[in-house]
CSV table of C-alpha atoms in Angstrom, one decimal:
chain,number,residue,atom,x,y,z
A,6,UNK,CA,68.5,117.6,86.3
A,7,UNK,CA,71.9,119.4,86.3
A,8,UNK,CA,70.3,122.4,87.5
A,9,UNK,CA,69.1,120.3,90.4
A,10,UNK,CA,72.5,118.8,91.2
A,11,UNK,CA,74.0,121.9,90.9
A,12,UNK,CA,71.6,123.5,93.4
A,13,UNK,CA,72.2,120.6,95.6
A,14,UNK,CA,75.9,121.0,95.7
A,15,UNK,CA,75.8,124.7,96.0
A,16,UNK,CA,73.4,124.5,99.1
A,17,UNK,CA,75.6,121.7,100.9
A,18,UNK,CA,78.7,124.1,100.6
A,19,UNK,CA,76.7,127.1,101.9
A,20,UNK,CA,74.8,125.2,104.6
A,21,UNK,CA,78.4,123.3,105.7
A,22,UNK,CA,79.9,126.6,106.0
A,23,UNK,CA,77.2,128.3,107.9
A,24,UNK,CA,77.0,125.4,110.3
A,25,UNK,CA,80.7,125.7,110.9
A,26,UNK,CA,80.6,129.5,111.7
A,27,UNK,CA,77.8,128.8,114.1
A,28,UNK,CA,79.7,126.1,115.9
A,29,UNK,CA,82.9,128.3,115.9
A,30,UNK,CA,80.8,131.1,117.7
A,31,UNK,CA,79.3,129.0,120.2
A,32,UNK,CA,82.8,127.3,120.9
A,33,UNK,CA,84.0,130.6,121.9
A,34,UNK,CA,81.4,131.4,124.3
A,35,UNK,CA,81.1,128.2,125.8
A,36,UNK,CA,84.9,126.8,125.8
A,37,UNK,CA,85.2,127.2,129.6
A,38,UNK,CA,81.9,125.5,130.5
A,39,UNK,CA,82.7,122.5,128.5
A,40,UNK,CA,86.8,122.3,128.1
A,41,UNK,CA,86.8,118.8,126.4
A,42,UNK,CA,84.6,120.0,123.6
A,43,UNK,CA,80.9,120.4,123.0
A,44,UNK,CA,78.9,123.6,123.5
A,45,UNK,CA,75.2,124.5,123.2
A,46,UNK,CA,75.2,125.2,119.6
A,47,UNK,CA,72.6,125.8,116.8
A,48,UNK,CA,75.1,124.5,114.3
A,49,UNK,CA,73.0,121.5,113.8
A,50,UNK,CA,70.2,123.7,112.3
A,51,UNK,CA,71.7,123.9,108.8
A,52,UNK,CA,72.4,120.3,108.8
A,53,UNK,CA,69.0,119.4,109.8
A,54,UNK,CA,67.6,121.7,107.3
A,55,UNK,CA,69.5,120.1,104.5
A,56,UNK,CA,68.3,116.7,105.8
A,57,UNK,CA,64.6,117.7,105.4
A,58,UNK,CA,65.1,119.6,102.2
A,59,UNK,CA,67.0,116.9,100.3
A,60,UNK,CA,66.9,113.7,102.4
A,61,UNK,CA,69.6,111.5,104.3
A,62,UNK,CA,72.2,112.2,101.6
A,63,UNK,CA,71.9,115.8,101.8
A,64,UNK,CA,72.2,115.9,105.6
A,65,UNK,CA,74.8,113.6,105.9
A,66,UNK,CA,77.1,115.3,103.3
A,67,UNK,CA,76.3,118.6,104.9
A,68,UNK,CA,77.4,117.0,108.4
A,69,UNK,CA,80.3,115.2,107.2
A,70,UNK,CA,81.7,118.5,105.7
A,71,UNK,CA,80.9,120.4,108.9
A,72,UNK,CA,83.1,117.7,110.9
A,73,UNK,CA,85.9,117.9,108.1
A,74,UNK,CA,86.0,121.7,108.5
A,75,UNK,CA,86.5,121.4,112.1
A,76,UNK,CA,89.2,119.0,111.4
A,77,UNK,CA,91.0,121.1,108.7
A,78,UNK,CA,90.7,124.5,110.3
A,79,UNK,CA,92.1,123.3,113.8
A,80,UNK,CA,89.3,124.1,116.2
A,81,UNK,CA,88.6,120.4,117.0
A,82,UNK,CA,89.4,118.8,120.3
A,83,UNK,CA,91.4,115.8,119.1
A,84,UNK,CA,93.2,113.8,121.7
A,85,UNK,CA,93.4,110.3,119.9
A,86,UNK,CA,92.6,109.6,115.9
A,87,UNK,CA,89.6,107.2,116.7
A,88,UNK,CA,88.2,109.8,119.0
A,89,UNK,CA,88.5,112.5,116.4
A,90,UNK,CA,86.9,110.1,113.8
A,91,UNK,CA,84.0,109.5,116.1
A,92,UNK,CA,83.5,112.8,117.6
A,93,UNK,CA,83.8,114.8,114.2
A,94,UNK,CA,83.2,112.6,111.2
A,95,UNK,CA,80.7,110.3,112.8
A,96,UNK,CA,78.8,112.5,115.3
A,97,UNK,CA,78.0,115.0,112.6
A,98,UNK,CA,77.4,112.7,109.6
A,99,UNK,CA,74.6,110.7,111.3
A,100,UNK,CA,72.8,113.9,112.0
A,101,UNK,CA,71.6,113.4,108.3
A,102,UNK,CA,69.6,110.4,109.3
A,103,UNK,CA,66.9,113.0,110.2
A,104,UNK,CA,66.3,113.1,106.4
A,105,UNK,CA,64.2,109.9,106.7
A,106,UNK,CA,61.2,112.2,107.3
A,107,UNK,CA,61.9,114.6,104.6
A,108,UNK,CA,59.3,113.1,102.0
A,109,UNK,CA,56.6,113.1,104.8
A,110,UNK,CA,57.3,116.8,106.1
A,111,UNK,CA,57.0,118.0,102.5
A,112,UNK,CA,53.8,116.2,101.9
A,113,UNK,CA,52.3,117.3,105.1
A,114,UNK,CA,53.5,120.9,104.2
A,115,UNK,CA,51.9,120.7,100.9
A,116,UNK,CA,48.8,119.3,102.8
A,117,UNK,CA,48.5,122.2,105.2
A,118,UNK,CA,48.9,119.9,108.0
A,119,UNK,CA,50.9,121.9,110.5
A,120,UNK,CA,50.8,119.4,113.5
A,121,UNK,CA,52.4,116.7,111.4
A,122,UNK,CA,55.1,118.4,109.9
A,123,UNK,CA,55.9,119.9,113.1
A,124,UNK,CA,55.8,116.5,114.8
A,125,UNK,CA,58.0,115.1,111.9
A,126,UNK,CA,60.4,117.7,112.3
A,127,UNK,CA,60.6,117.2,116.1
A,128,UNK,CA,61.2,113.2,115.5
A,129,UNK,CA,63.9,113.9,113.0
A,130,UNK,CA,65.6,116.2,115.1
A,131,UNK,CA,65.6,114.0,118.0
A,132,UNK,CA,66.7,111.0,116.2
A,133,UNK,CA,69.7,113.0,114.6
A,134,UNK,CA,70.7,114.3,117.9
A,135,UNK,CA,70.3,111.2,119.7
A,136,UNK,CA,72.5,109.4,117.2
A,137,UNK,CA,75.0,112.3,117.4
A,138,UNK,CA,74.8,112.1,121.4
A,139,UNK,CA,75.8,108.3,121.2
A,140,UNK,CA,78.8,108.9,119.3
A,141,UNK,CA,79.9,111.6,121.7
A,142,UNK,CA,78.8,109.3,124.7
A,143,UNK,CA,80.8,106.4,123.6
A,144,UNK,CA,83.9,108.7,123.1
A,145,UNK,CA,83.5,110.4,126.1
A,146,UNK,CA,83.3,107.0,128.0
A,147,UNK,CA,86.4,105.6,126.3
A,148,UNK,CA,88.5,108.5,125.7
A,149,UNK,CA,87.6,111.1,128.4
A,150,UNK,CA,86.8,108.9,131.5
A,151,UNK,CA,90.1,110.2,133.0
A,152,UNK,CA,88.5,113.5,133.8
A,153,UNK,CA,85.5,111.9,135.9
A,154,UNK,CA,85.3,113.1,139.3
A,155,UNK,CA,86.8,110.8,141.7
A,156,UNK,CA,84.5,107.9,142.4
A,157,UNK,CA,82.1,108.5,139.1
A,158,UNK,CA,82.1,106.0,136.6
A,159,UNK,CA,83.3,107.1,133.3
A,160,UNK,CA,80.0,106.0,131.4
A,161,UNK,CA,78.1,108.2,133.8
A,162,UNK,CA,80.5,111.2,133.3
A,163,UNK,CA,80.1,111.0,129.7
A,164,UNK,CA,76.3,110.9,130.0
A,165,UNK,CA,76.2,113.9,132.0
A,166,UNK,CA,79.0,115.9,130.1
A,167,UNK,CA,77.4,115.3,126.8
A,168,UNK,CA,73.9,115.4,127.9
A,169,UNK,CA,74.3,119.0,129.5
A,170,UNK,CA,74.9,120.7,125.9
A,171,UNK,CA,73.3,118.0,123.5
A,172,UNK,CA,69.7,118.4,125.1
A,173,UNK,CA,69.8,122.4,124.9
A,174,UNK,CA,71.1,122.1,121.5
A,175,UNK,CA,68.6,119.6,120.1
A,176,UNK,CA,65.6,121.7,121.5
A,177,UNK,CA,66.9,125.0,120.4
A,178,UNK,CA,67.4,123.4,116.8
A,179,UNK,CA,64.0,122.1,116.8
A,180,UNK,CA,62.5,125.3,117.6
A,181,UNK,CA,64.7,127.5,115.2
A,182,UNK,CA,63.8,124.7,112.3
A,183,UNK,CA,60.1,125.0,113.1
A,184,UNK,CA,60.2,128.8,112.9
A,185,UNK,CA,62.3,128.8,109.6
A,186,UNK,CA,60.2,126.3,107.9
A,187,UNK,CA,56.8,127.8,109.2
A,188,UNK,CA,58.1,131.3,107.8
A,189,UNK,CA,59.0,130.1,104.2
A,190,UNK,CA,57.2,126.6,103.8
A,191,UNK,CA,57.2,126.8,100.1
A,192,UNK,CA,61.0,126.7,100.2
A,193,UNK,CA,60.7,123.0,101.6
A,194,UNK,CA,58.2,121.8,99.1
A,195,UNK,CA,60.0,122.6,95.8
A,196,UNK,CA,61.1,119.5,94.1
A,197,UNK,CA,64.5,118.6,95.8
A,198,UNK,CA,65.2,115.1,94.7
A,199,UNK,CA,68.6,114.5,93.4
A,200,UNK,CA,70.2,111.7,91.4
A,201,UNK,CA,72.4,109.4,93.4
A,202,UNK,CA,75.2,109.8,90.9
A,203,UNK,CA,76.4,112.7,92.6
């Protein structure tokens, strides 16, 4: 059990750092397109992989650490404390909800049912991305509505602004996760349950 807990903590640390580096890279590439934050990024991939490997807990902790790294290292776009909390801590933590399908994904990989595990990965990626989008949408509506073009409601501005990077990010993440798991499916089905005492 201790070995499993150590593996869990090590993977969280590694995948959180990888997610941060991926997000940092995409932020540099796309900062002019989305000046108030956000970018087409595959930073969600490590978080989703942890969610599908370890469940909701693994994904949520990895997402939370990603948000904290953005906070601590100063590359976040924070204009208000509540906005910062929603856009970084809440938005990335809720990605871990994708882990609700972790057990079913592992079972279907073991059974060789490729269509089912791919469908579950797409569903999990969609749910996690949708929850993140809702957090960004709410934050954009309340805190960034001043940047909306004249005559455009703040909620519509937030919907369009956040949708333009969240939809491509979700699609890219799903494709990459399917390719990664398809390449080494045995890695996913190794016993990866962990005690709630961590």
